Amino acid sequence: MNFTLKIWRQKDAQSKGAFKEYKVENVSSDTSFLEMLDILNNDLVHKGEEPVAFDHDCREGICGMCSLHIDGHAHGPSQAVTTCQIYMRQFKDGATITIEPWRSAAFPVIKDLVVNRSAYDQILQAGGFVSVRTNSVPDGNAIPIPKADADESMDAAACVGCGACAATCKNGSAMLFVAARVSSLAKLPQGRVEGARRAKAMVAKMDELGFGNCTNTGACQAECPKQISIAHIARLNREFLAAKLKD
Amino acid sequence: MGCFLTNSSLGRKLVMSISGCFLVLFILFHMSMNVVAIFSAEAYNMICGFLGASWYALAGTAVLALGVFVHFAYAFWLTWQNRKARGNVRYAVTVTEKGVSWASKNMLLLGVIVILGLALHLSHFWAKMQLVELLGHHENNLGLEPTDGAALIKYTFSQWYNVLLYLVWFAALWLHLTHGVWSMLQTAGWANDTWYPRLKCISGIVATLIFGGFAVVVVWFYLQTVCPCLAACGA
Ligand code: HEM
Ligand code: SF4
Ligand code: FES
């Protein structure tokens, strides 16, 4: 298959970037999107040009490092997958594909398609953990957790922290990510204890870092590779408002 | 506690939600009141009499104005912050994500249309009714009594361009509310996966009820001027 790629090139955080066109030819339909970029970079290196910088690590949809905005969609046009899980067969032969970095004030571009997502780490560090002593792994039946709660917690815990939610949101809001973390811990007994403190601390950090105010468009859940539901945002709202009213 | 309503995004959203809810309740009342005009001019004017320049009507007007102001001011504040959070560089290619309504992404635009319509509406009615009374006059510049709301309705909607402007206004309000109603509940924390389809359905019903209630009065009075025979069966 042959493709024309329109890729955002930017030397470093300070420089102004621009789109540049590249051709990739004779790639197999079973090539993954990132492998296709590897092939392009191989060509560029052979030609003595600067390869395209892009983030990736596991290449199996679990680490949350890959982050491309492809043809208007975070993680490409397919549903429920990360960028590393898409394949060239999902595109039309001969297509022009536009590849951009995440665009959000809190995720500044470092180089080409790589953005700095440490804002999400800072939000996590503000409260996305359990600080009570849980000791060694307890017996499986020692702490009974209703199946529905465990399921909801696990669904929220599927978040890989990729940043697609804030990158997609027209308000640059990080609510889906924060909600997923708050929700997954709030639904379990060990996490429940610190629920109020966690919600307040994470929301305060999110605001401090300049993320926007959610207007419930739902664009984040449509583009989230882990299909995190905005129902978790409703729970975050409850957790936060209840905590504030108790203050 | 008082300040989380200004210094936290979720607090600011709560102000948006509560002021929005207040406006929805008011507008439901206003719509019900208008529909009365179709059935009886006397009954309608009686309500207008209650809501003239009495102290409680004035207090109500003041609270309402405050509600609109808060909602409007926060809308601009939040939208300004959101644009800043989005950053200066926009995507070259954008799409409408699956299941995302146009209204939800254009709440400010719709709100501005609503407020422009409101300004027009206040000049048509409030300035010729409550304001006239406040100034101590017994007749407005159309030569009508300030409590004769029914006659004012008849006059205003005998002009086709007013009918058109009001319908555009109601349509913007309809769109604003199809998203606004469920969004305000989500913001207040009252939503989950089971309830989303229901809440969106309720939003559609509330928005359509409000649109229908207002539109039917405007259209009914316009039709009366086009086809006088309707006036006989109306008020
Ligand atoms: C004065 C002009 C208006 C402007 C500029 C305006 C603007 C906005 C904006 C920007 C939002 C935020 C979007 C969101 O959070 O989903 C919003 C929400 C809302 N508006 Fe308005 N609006 C106006 C008038 C009205 C009126 C007249 C009503 C009621 C009849 C109303 C009801 C609502 C509701 C219920 C919400 C949802 C609150 C929430 O999301 O938490 N608005 N409005
Ligand atoms: S909520 Fe979804 S889109 Fe947002 S960071 Fe987590 S996995 Fe990525
Ligand atoms: S590279 Fe790890 S999720 Fe895509």
Coordinates of C-alpha atoms and ligand atoms in Angstrom, one line a residue:
Chain A
M1 CA 0.0 0.0 0.0
N2 CA 1.1 3.6 -0.6
F3 CA 0.4 6.6 1.5
T4 CA 1.1 10.3 1.6
L5 CA 1.8 11.5 5.2
K6 CA 1.3 15.1 6.4
I7 CA 3.4 15.1 9.6
W8 CA 3.9 18.0 12.0
R9 CA 7.6 18.7 12.3
Q10 CA 8.9 20.9 15.1
K11 CA 12.6 21.1 16.0
D12 CA 12.0 21.8 19.7
A13 CA 9.7 23.3 22.2
Q14 CA 10.7 26.9 21.3
S15 CA 10.7 26.6 17.5
K16 CA 7.7 27.1 15.3
G17 CA 6.5 23.9 13.6
A18 CA 4.9 23.1 10.3
F19 CA 3.5 20.2 8.3
K20 CA 5.8 18.3 6.0
E21 CA 4.7 15.8 3.4
Y22 CA 6.3 12.4 3.0
K23 CA 5.5 9.4 0.8
V24 CA 5.7 5.8 2.1
E25 CA 5.5 3.1 -0.6
N26 CA 4.9 -0.6 -0.7
V27 CA 4.0 -1.1 2.9
S28 CA 2.2 -4.3 3.7
S29 CA -1.4 -3.9 4.9
D30 CA -0.5 -5.8 8.1
T31 CA 2.1 -3.2 9.0
S32 CA 1.1 -1.4 12.2
F33 CA 0.8 2.4 12.2
L34 CA 4.0 2.8 14.3
E35 CA 5.9 0.3 12.1
M36 CA 4.9 2.3 9.1
L37 CA 6.5 5.3 10.8
D38 CA 9.6 3.2 11.6
I39 CA 9.8 2.4 7.9
L40 CA 9.6 6.1 7.1
N41 CA 12.2 7.0 9.7
N42 CA 14.5 4.3 8.3
D43 CA 14.2 5.9 4.9
L44 CA 14.9 9.4 6.4
V45 CA 18.0 8.2 8.2
H46 CA 19.3 6.6 5.0
K47 CA 18.8 9.9 3.3
G48 CA 20.6 11.7 6.1
E49 CA 17.4 13.5 7.2
E50 CA 16.2 13.9 10.8
P51 CA 13.8 11.1 11.7
V52 CA 10.3 11.9 13.0
A53 CA 10.1 11.8 16.8
F54 CA 7.1 10.1 18.2
D55 CA 6.3 8.5 21.6
H56 CA 5.8 4.7 22.1
D57 CA 6.8 1.9 24.4
C58 CA 4.9 -1.3 24.9
R59 CA 3.2 -1.3 21.4
E60 CA 0.5 -3.4 22.8
G61 CA -2.0 -0.9 24.2
I62 CA -1.1 -1.0 27.9
C63 CA 1.5 1.7 28.6
G64 CA -0.2 4.8 27.3
M65 CA 2.9 6.2 25.7
C66 CA 1.8 6.4 22.1
S67 CA -0.2 9.5 21.4
L68 CA -0.8 10.6 17.8
H69 CA -3.7 12.6 16.5
I70 CA -4.5 11.0 13.2
D71 CA -6.9 12.4 10.7
G72 CA -8.8 14.3 13.4
H73 CA -8.9 11.5 15.9
A74 CA -6.8 10.9 19.0
H75 CA -5.3 7.4 18.4
G76 CA -6.7 7.3 14.9
P77 CA -10.2 6.6 13.5
S78 CA -10.6 3.2 15.1
Q79 CA -12.6 2.9 18.4
A80 CA -11.2 1.6 21.6
V81 CA -7.6 1.2 20.6
T82 CA -4.4 3.1 21.1
T83 CA -2.2 4.3 18.2
C84 CA 0.1 1.3 18.5
Q85 CA -2.9 -1.0 17.9
I86 CA -3.9 0.4 14.5
Y87 CA -2.9 -1.2 11.2
M88 CA -2.5 0.2 7.7
R89 CA -5.3 -2.0 6.4
Q90 CA -7.6 0.3 8.2
F91 CA -6.7 3.1 5.8
K92 CA -7.5 3.4 2.1
D93 CA -4.6 2.7 -0.3
G94 CA -3.3 6.0 -1.6
A95 CA -4.8 8.0 1.2
T96 CA -3.3 11.2 2.6
I97 CA -3.0 10.8 6.4
T98 CA -2.5 13.9 8.6
I99 CA -0.5 13.2 11.8
E100 CA -0.4 15.8 14.6
P101 CA 0.8 15.9 18.2
W102 CA -1.7 16.3 21.1
R103 CA -2.8 19.9 21.2
S104 CA -3.5 21.2 24.6
A105 CA -1.9 24.1 26.5
A106 CA -0.9 21.7 29.4
F107 CA 0.8 19.3 26.9
P108 CA 3.5 21.4 25.2
V109 CA 5.2 19.9 22.2
I110 CA 8.8 18.9 22.9
K111 CA 9.7 17.7 19.4
D112 CA 7.7 16.8 16.3
L113 CA 4.9 14.5 17.6
V114 CA 6.1 14.2 21.1
V115 CA 4.4 16.2 23.8
N116 CA 5.2 16.6 27.5
R117 CA 2.5 14.8 29.5
S118 CA 4.0 15.2 32.9
A119 CA 1.0 17.3 33.9
Y120 CA -0.9 14.0 34.2
D121 CA 1.8 12.6 36.4
Q122 CA 1.6 15.6 38.6
I123 CA -2.1 15.2 39.1
L124 CA -1.5 11.5 40.0
Q125 CA 1.2 12.5 42.5
A126 CA -1.3 15.0 44.1
G127 CA -3.6 12.2 45.3
G128 CA -4.1 9.3 42.9
F129 CA -2.8 6.7 45.3
V130 CA -3.7 4.9 48.5
S131 CA -1.5 6.0 51.5
V132 CA -3.1 3.8 54.2
R133 CA -1.1 0.7 55.1
T134 CA -2.6 -2.2 53.2
N135 CA 0.2 -4.7 54.4
S136 CA 0.7 -7.9 52.4
V137 CA -1.9 -9.2 50.0
P138 CA -4.9 -10.2 52.1
D139 CA -6.8 -13.4 51.6
G140 CA -9.1 -13.2 48.6
N141 CA -12.2 -13.4 50.6
A142 CA -11.2 -11.3 53.6
I143 CA -12.5 -8.0 52.2
P144 CA -15.8 -8.7 50.4
I145 CA -16.4 -6.3 47.5
P146 CA -19.6 -6.4 45.6
K147 CA -19.1 -7.6 42.0
A148 CA -20.6 -4.4 40.5
D149 CA -18.2 -2.2 42.5
A150 CA -15.2 -4.3 41.6
D151 CA -16.3 -4.1 37.9
E152 CA -16.7 -0.4 37.9
S153 CA -13.4 0.1 39.7
M154 CA -11.6 -2.2 37.1
D155 CA -13.3 -0.3 34.2
A156 CA -11.9 2.9 35.5
A157 CA -8.5 1.4 36.3
A158 CA -8.2 0.6 32.6
C159 CA -7.1 4.2 32.0
V160 CA -3.5 4.2 30.7
G161 CA -3.0 7.9 31.2
C162 CA -2.4 8.6 27.5
G163 CA -3.8 12.1 27.5
A164 CA -6.2 11.6 24.6
C165 CA -9.1 12.9 26.7
A166 CA -7.6 16.4 27.3
A167 CA -6.1 16.3 23.8
T168 CA -9.6 15.8 22.3
C169 CA -11.6 18.1 24.6
K170 CA -12.4 21.4 23.1
N171 CA -12.0 22.8 26.6
G172 CA -8.7 21.2 27.2
S173 CA -10.2 19.5 30.3
A174 CA -8.5 16.5 32.1
M175 CA -11.7 15.5 33.8
L176 CA -12.0 12.0 32.2
F177 CA -8.5 11.0 33.4
V178 CA -8.9 12.5 36.9
A179 CA -12.4 10.9 37.1
A180 CA -11.1 7.5 36.1
R181 CA -8.4 7.6 38.9
V182 CA -10.7 8.9 41.6
S183 CA -13.5 6.5 40.6
S184 CA -11.3 3.4 40.5
L185 CA -10.0 4.0 44.0
A186 CA -13.3 5.3 45.5
K187 CA -15.0 2.0 44.6
L188 CA -12.6 -0.1 46.6
P189 CA -12.5 -0.3 50.5
Q190 CA -8.8 0.7 50.8
G191 CA -9.2 3.6 48.5
R192 CA -12.6 4.7 49.9
V193 CA -11.1 6.0 53.1
E194 CA -9.2 8.8 51.5
G195 CA -11.9 9.5 48.9
A196 CA -12.6 13.1 49.9
R197 CA -9.0 14.2 50.2
R198 CA -8.1 12.5 46.9
A199 CA -10.9 14.2 44.9
K200 CA -10.0 17.6 46.3
A201 CA -6.2 17.3 45.9
M202 CA -6.4 16.0 42.3
V203 CA -9.0 18.6 41.2
A204 CA -6.9 21.3 42.8
K205 CA -3.8 20.1 40.9
M206 CA -5.7 19.8 37.7
D207 CA -7.0 23.4 38.0
E208 CA -3.5 24.7 39.0
L209 CA -2.0 23.1 35.9
G210 CA -4.4 25.1 33.7
F211 CA -6.7 22.3 32.4
G212 CA -10.1 23.6 31.3
N213 CA -13.6 23.4 32.7
C214 CA -15.6 20.3 31.5
T215 CA -18.8 21.1 29.6
N216 CA -19.9 17.5 29.3
T217 CA -19.5 17.3 25.5
G218 CA -18.6 13.6 25.8
A219 CA -15.9 13.9 23.2
C220 CA -13.3 12.4 25.6
Q221 CA -15.2 9.1 26.1
A222 CA -15.7 8.8 22.3
E223 CA -11.9 9.0 21.7
C224 CA -10.6 7.3 24.9
P225 CA -8.8 4.1 23.9
K226 CA -10.0 2.4 27.0
Q227 CA -13.6 3.5 26.6
I228 CA -13.7 5.2 30.1
S229 CA -17.3 6.4 30.6
I230 CA -18.2 10.0 31.6
A231 CA -20.2 8.3 34.3
H232 CA -17.0 8.5 36.2
I233 CA -17.0 12.2 35.8
A234 CA -20.4 12.3 37.4
R235 CA -18.9 10.3 40.3
L236 CA -16.0 12.7 40.5
N237 CA -18.4 15.6 40.7
R238 CA -20.3 13.9 43.5
E239 CA -17.1 13.0 45.4
F240 CA -15.7 16.5 45.0
L241 CA -18.9 18.5 45.8
A242 CA -19.7 16.2 48.8
A243 CA -16.2 16.7 50.2
K244 CA -16.4 20.5 49.7
L245 CA -19.8 20.8 51.3
K246 CA -18.5 18.9 54.4
D247 CA -15.5 21.3 54.8
Chain B
M1 CA -16.0 26.9 51.4
G2 CA -17.5 30.0 49.9
C3 CA -14.6 30.4 47.5
F4 CA -14.6 27.0 45.8
L5 CA -17.4 28.4 43.7
T6 CA -14.9 30.7 42.1
N7 CA -11.5 29.1 42.5
S8 CA -12.3 25.5 41.5
S9 CA -13.4 24.3 38.0
L10 CA -16.0 22.0 39.5
G11 CA -17.3 24.8 41.8
R12 CA -17.6 27.2 38.8
K13 CA -19.4 24.5 36.9
L14 CA -21.8 24.1 39.9
V15 CA -22.6 27.8 39.6
M16 CA -23.3 27.3 35.9
S17 CA -25.5 24.3 36.7
I18 CA -27.5 26.0 39.5
S19 CA -28.0 29.2 37.6
G20 CA -29.0 27.2 34.5
C21 CA -31.5 25.2 36.6
F22 CA -33.0 28.4 38.0
L23 CA -33.4 29.8 34.5
V24 CA -35.0 26.6 33.3
L25 CA -37.5 26.6 36.2
F26 CA -38.3 30.3 35.5
I27 CA -38.7 29.7 31.8
L28 CA -41.1 26.8 32.4
F29 CA -43.2 29.1 34.5
H30 CA -43.0 31.9 31.8
M31 CA -44.0 29.4 29.1
S32 CA -47.0 28.1 31.0
M33 CA -48.1 31.7 31.6
N34 CA -47.9 32.6 27.9
V35 CA -50.0 29.7 26.9
V36 CA -52.8 31.2 28.9
A37 CA -53.0 34.0 26.4
I38 CA -54.2 31.7 23.8
F39 CA -57.2 30.7 25.8
S40 CA -58.2 33.9 27.6
A41 CA -57.0 37.5 27.2
E42 CA -58.6 38.4 30.6
A43 CA -56.9 35.6 32.5
Y44 CA -53.6 36.5 30.9
N45 CA -54.0 40.2 31.8
M46 CA -54.8 39.2 35.3
I47 CA -51.4 37.5 35.6
C48 CA -49.8 40.6 34.0
G49 CA -51.5 42.6 36.7
F50 CA -50.0 40.4 39.4
L51 CA -46.6 40.8 37.8
G52 CA -46.7 44.6 37.4
A53 CA -44.8 47.0 39.5
S54 CA -45.6 45.3 42.9
W55 CA -42.8 44.8 45.3
Y56 CA -42.7 41.0 44.8
A57 CA -42.7 41.2 41.1
L58 CA -39.9 43.7 41.2
A59 CA -38.0 41.5 43.7
G60 CA -38.6 38.6 41.3
T61 CA -37.3 40.6 38.4
A62 CA -34.2 41.5 40.3
V63 CA -33.4 37.9 41.3
L64 CA -34.0 36.8 37.7
A65 CA -31.7 39.5 36.4
L66 CA -29.1 38.4 38.9
G67 CA -29.5 34.8 37.7
V68 CA -29.1 35.7 34.1
F69 CA -26.1 37.9 34.9
V70 CA -24.4 35.1 36.9
H71 CA -25.0 32.5 34.2
F72 CA -23.8 34.9 31.5
A73 CA -20.8 36.1 33.3
Y74 CA -19.7 32.6 34.3
A75 CA -20.3 31.4 30.7
F76 CA -17.8 33.9 29.4
W77 CA -15.4 33.3 32.2
L78 CA -15.4 29.5 31.7
T79 CA -15.2 29.7 28.0
W80 CA -12.3 32.1 28.1
Q81 CA -10.4 29.8 30.5
N82 CA -11.3 26.8 28.3
R83 CA -9.9 28.5 25.2
K84 CA -6.7 29.3 27.1
A85 CA -6.5 25.6 28.2
R86 CA -6.9 24.5 24.6
G87 CA -3.8 26.4 23.6
N88 CA -2.9 28.6 20.7
V89 CA -2.3 25.9 18.1
R90 CA -5.4 24.2 16.8
Y91 CA -5.7 20.8 15.0
A92 CA -5.4 21.0 11.3
V93 CA -8.0 18.2 10.9
T94 CA -11.0 18.0 13.2
V95 CA -14.0 15.8 13.3
T96 CA -17.2 15.5 15.3
E97 CA -16.6 12.7 17.7
K98 CA -19.2 9.9 17.9
G99 CA -22.2 10.7 20.0
V100 CA -21.2 14.4 20.5
S101 CA -23.9 16.9 19.9
W102 CA -23.3 20.2 18.0
A103 CA -25.0 22.1 20.8
S104 CA -22.7 20.8 23.5
K105 CA -19.7 22.4 21.6
N106 CA -21.5 25.6 21.0
M107 CA -23.2 26.5 24.2
L108 CA -21.7 30.0 24.4
L109 CA -22.8 30.9 20.8
L110 CA -26.3 29.6 21.6
G111 CA -26.3 31.5 24.9
V112 CA -25.3 34.7 23.1
I113 CA -28.2 34.3 20.6
V114 CA -30.5 33.7 23.6
I115 CA -29.3 36.9 25.3
L116 CA -29.7 39.0 22.1
G117 CA -33.2 37.6 21.8
L118 CA -33.8 38.5 25.4
A119 CA -32.7 42.1 24.8
L120 CA -35.2 42.3 21.9
H121 CA -37.9 40.7 24.0
L122 CA -37.3 43.1 26.9
S123 CA -37.6 46.1 24.6
H124 CA -40.9 44.6 23.2
F125 CA -42.5 43.8 26.5
W126 CA -40.7 44.7 29.7
A127 CA -40.1 48.3 28.5
K128 CA -43.7 48.7 27.5
M129 CA -45.2 47.1 30.7
Q130 CA -43.3 47.0 34.0
L131 CA -41.0 49.9 33.1
V132 CA -43.9 52.1 32.1
E133 CA -45.6 51.4 35.4
L134 CA -42.4 52.1 37.3
L135 CA -42.2 55.4 35.6
G136 CA -45.7 56.1 36.8
H137 CA -47.2 56.3 33.3
H138 CA -50.6 54.8 32.5
E139 CA -50.0 54.3 28.8
N140 CA -47.0 53.1 26.8
N141 CA -45.8 54.6 23.5
L142 CA -48.2 52.3 21.6
G143 CA -51.1 53.8 23.4
L144 CA -51.8 50.6 25.4
E145 CA -52.3 50.2 29.1
P146 CA -49.1 48.7 30.6
T147 CA -51.1 45.8 32.1
D148 CA -52.7 44.9 28.8
G149 CA -50.2 42.1 27.9
A150 CA -52.7 40.4 25.6
A151 CA -53.0 43.4 23.4
L152 CA -49.2 43.8 23.3
I153 CA -48.8 40.2 22.2
K154 CA -51.3 40.7 19.5
Y155 CA -49.5 43.8 18.3
T156 CA -46.0 42.4 18.5
F157 CA -46.8 39.2 16.6
S158 CA -48.8 40.8 13.9
Q159 CA -45.4 41.7 12.4
W160 CA -43.9 38.8 10.5
Y161 CA -40.3 39.8 11.2
N162 CA -40.9 39.6 14.9
V163 CA -42.4 36.2 14.5
L164 CA -39.3 35.1 12.6
L165 CA -36.8 36.6 15.1
Y166 CA -38.7 35.0 18.0
L167 CA -38.7 31.6 16.3
V168 CA -34.9 31.8 15.7
W169 CA -34.5 32.8 19.4
F170 CA -36.6 29.8 20.6
A171 CA -34.7 27.5 18.3
A172 CA -31.4 28.6 19.9
L173 CA -32.9 28.1 23.3
W174 CA -34.1 24.7 22.3
L175 CA -30.6 23.7 21.2
H176 CA -29.0 25.2 24.3
L177 CA -31.4 23.2 26.5
T178 CA -31.1 19.9 24.7
H179 CA -27.6 19.8 26.1
G180 CA -28.0 22.1 29.1
V181 CA -30.6 20.2 31.0
W182 CA -28.8 16.9 31.2
S183 CA -25.4 18.6 31.5
M184 CA -26.6 20.5 34.6
L185 CA -27.6 17.2 36.2
Q186 CA -24.2 15.6 35.3
T187 CA -22.4 18.6 36.7
A188 CA -24.3 18.3 40.0
G189 CA -23.3 14.6 40.0
W190 CA -26.6 13.1 39.2
A191 CA -25.9 10.7 36.4
N192 CA -24.6 7.2 35.5
D193 CA -24.5 4.9 32.6
T194 CA -28.1 3.7 33.1
W195 CA -29.4 7.2 33.4
Y196 CA -27.7 8.9 30.4
P197 CA -30.2 7.8 27.8
R198 CA -33.0 8.8 30.2
L199 CA -31.5 12.1 31.1
K200 CA -30.9 13.0 27.4
C201 CA -34.5 12.0 26.7
I202 CA -35.7 14.2 29.5
S203 CA -33.6 17.1 28.2
G204 CA -35.1 16.7 24.8
I205 CA -38.6 16.7 26.3
V206 CA -38.0 19.7 28.5
A207 CA -36.4 21.7 25.6
T208 CA -39.2 20.7 23.2
L209 CA -41.9 21.5 25.7
I210 CA -40.4 25.0 26.2
F211 CA -39.9 25.6 22.5
G212 CA -43.4 24.3 21.7
G213 CA -45.1 26.4 24.4
F214 CA -43.5 29.6 23.3
A215 CA -43.7 29.0 19.6
V216 CA -47.4 28.1 19.6
V217 CA -48.3 31.4 21.2
V218 CA -46.3 33.4 18.7
V219 CA -47.6 31.5 15.7
W220 CA -51.1 31.5 16.9
F221 CA -51.2 35.3 17.2
Y222 CA -49.6 35.7 13.9
L223 CA -52.1 33.4 12.2
Q224 CA -54.9 35.5 13.7
T225 CA -53.6 38.6 11.9
V226 CA -53.3 36.7 8.6
C227 CA -56.6 34.9 8.9
P228 CA -59.0 36.9 11.1
C229 CA -61.5 34.0 11.2
L230 CA -59.1 32.4 13.8
A231 CA -59.5 35.4 16.1
A232 CA -63.2 34.5 16.5
C233 CA -62.4 31.1 18.0
G234 CA -59.4 32.5 20.0
A235 CA -59.2 35.0 22.7
Ligands
HEM1 C1 -27.8 34.6 28.8 C2 -27.4 33.9 27.8 C3 -26.8 32.6 28.0 C4 -25.5 32.2 27.9 C5 -24.4 33.1 27.3 C6 -25.4 30.8 28.2 C7 -24.2 30.1 28.2 C8 -24.1 28.8 28.7 C9 -22.8 28.1 28.7 C10 -21.5 28.5 28.1 C11 -23.1 26.9 29.3 C12 -22.0 25.9 29.7 C13 -22.1 24.7 28.9 C14 -22.1 23.5 29.8 O1 -21.6 23.6 30.9 O2 -22.6 22.5 29.3 C15 -24.4 26.9 29.7 C16 -25.0 25.9 30.4 C17 -26.4 25.9 30.7 N1 -27.3 26.9 30.4 FE1 -26.9 28.6 29.5 N2 -26.6 30.4 28.6 C18 -27.5 31.4 28.5 C19 -28.8 31.4 28.8 C20 -29.5 30.3 29.3 C21 -30.9 30.3 29.6 C22 -31.9 31.4 29.3 C23 -31.1 29.1 30.2 C24 -32.4 28.5 30.7 C25 -33.5 28.6 30.1 C26 -29.9 28.3 30.3 C27 -29.7 27.1 30.8 C28 -28.5 26.4 30.9 C29 -28.3 25.2 31.5 C30 -29.4 24.3 32.2 C31 -27.0 24.8 31.4 C32 -26.3 23.6 31.9 C33 -25.5 23.8 33.1 C34 -24.3 22.8 33.2 O3 -23.8 22.3 32.2 O4 -23.9 22.5 34.3 N3 -28.9 29.1 29.7 N4 -25.0 28.1 29.3
SF4_2 S1 -9.3 8.5 30.4 FE1 -8.9 7.4 28.4 S2 -8.2 9.0 27.1 FE2 -8.0 9.8 29.2 S3 -5.9 9.3 29.8 FE3 -7.2 7.6 30.5 S4 -7.1 6.1 28.8 FE4 -6.3 8.1 27.9
FES3 S1 2.9 2.1 22.9 FE1 2.1 1.4 24.8 S2 0.0 1.9 24.6 FE2 0.7 2.3 22.6

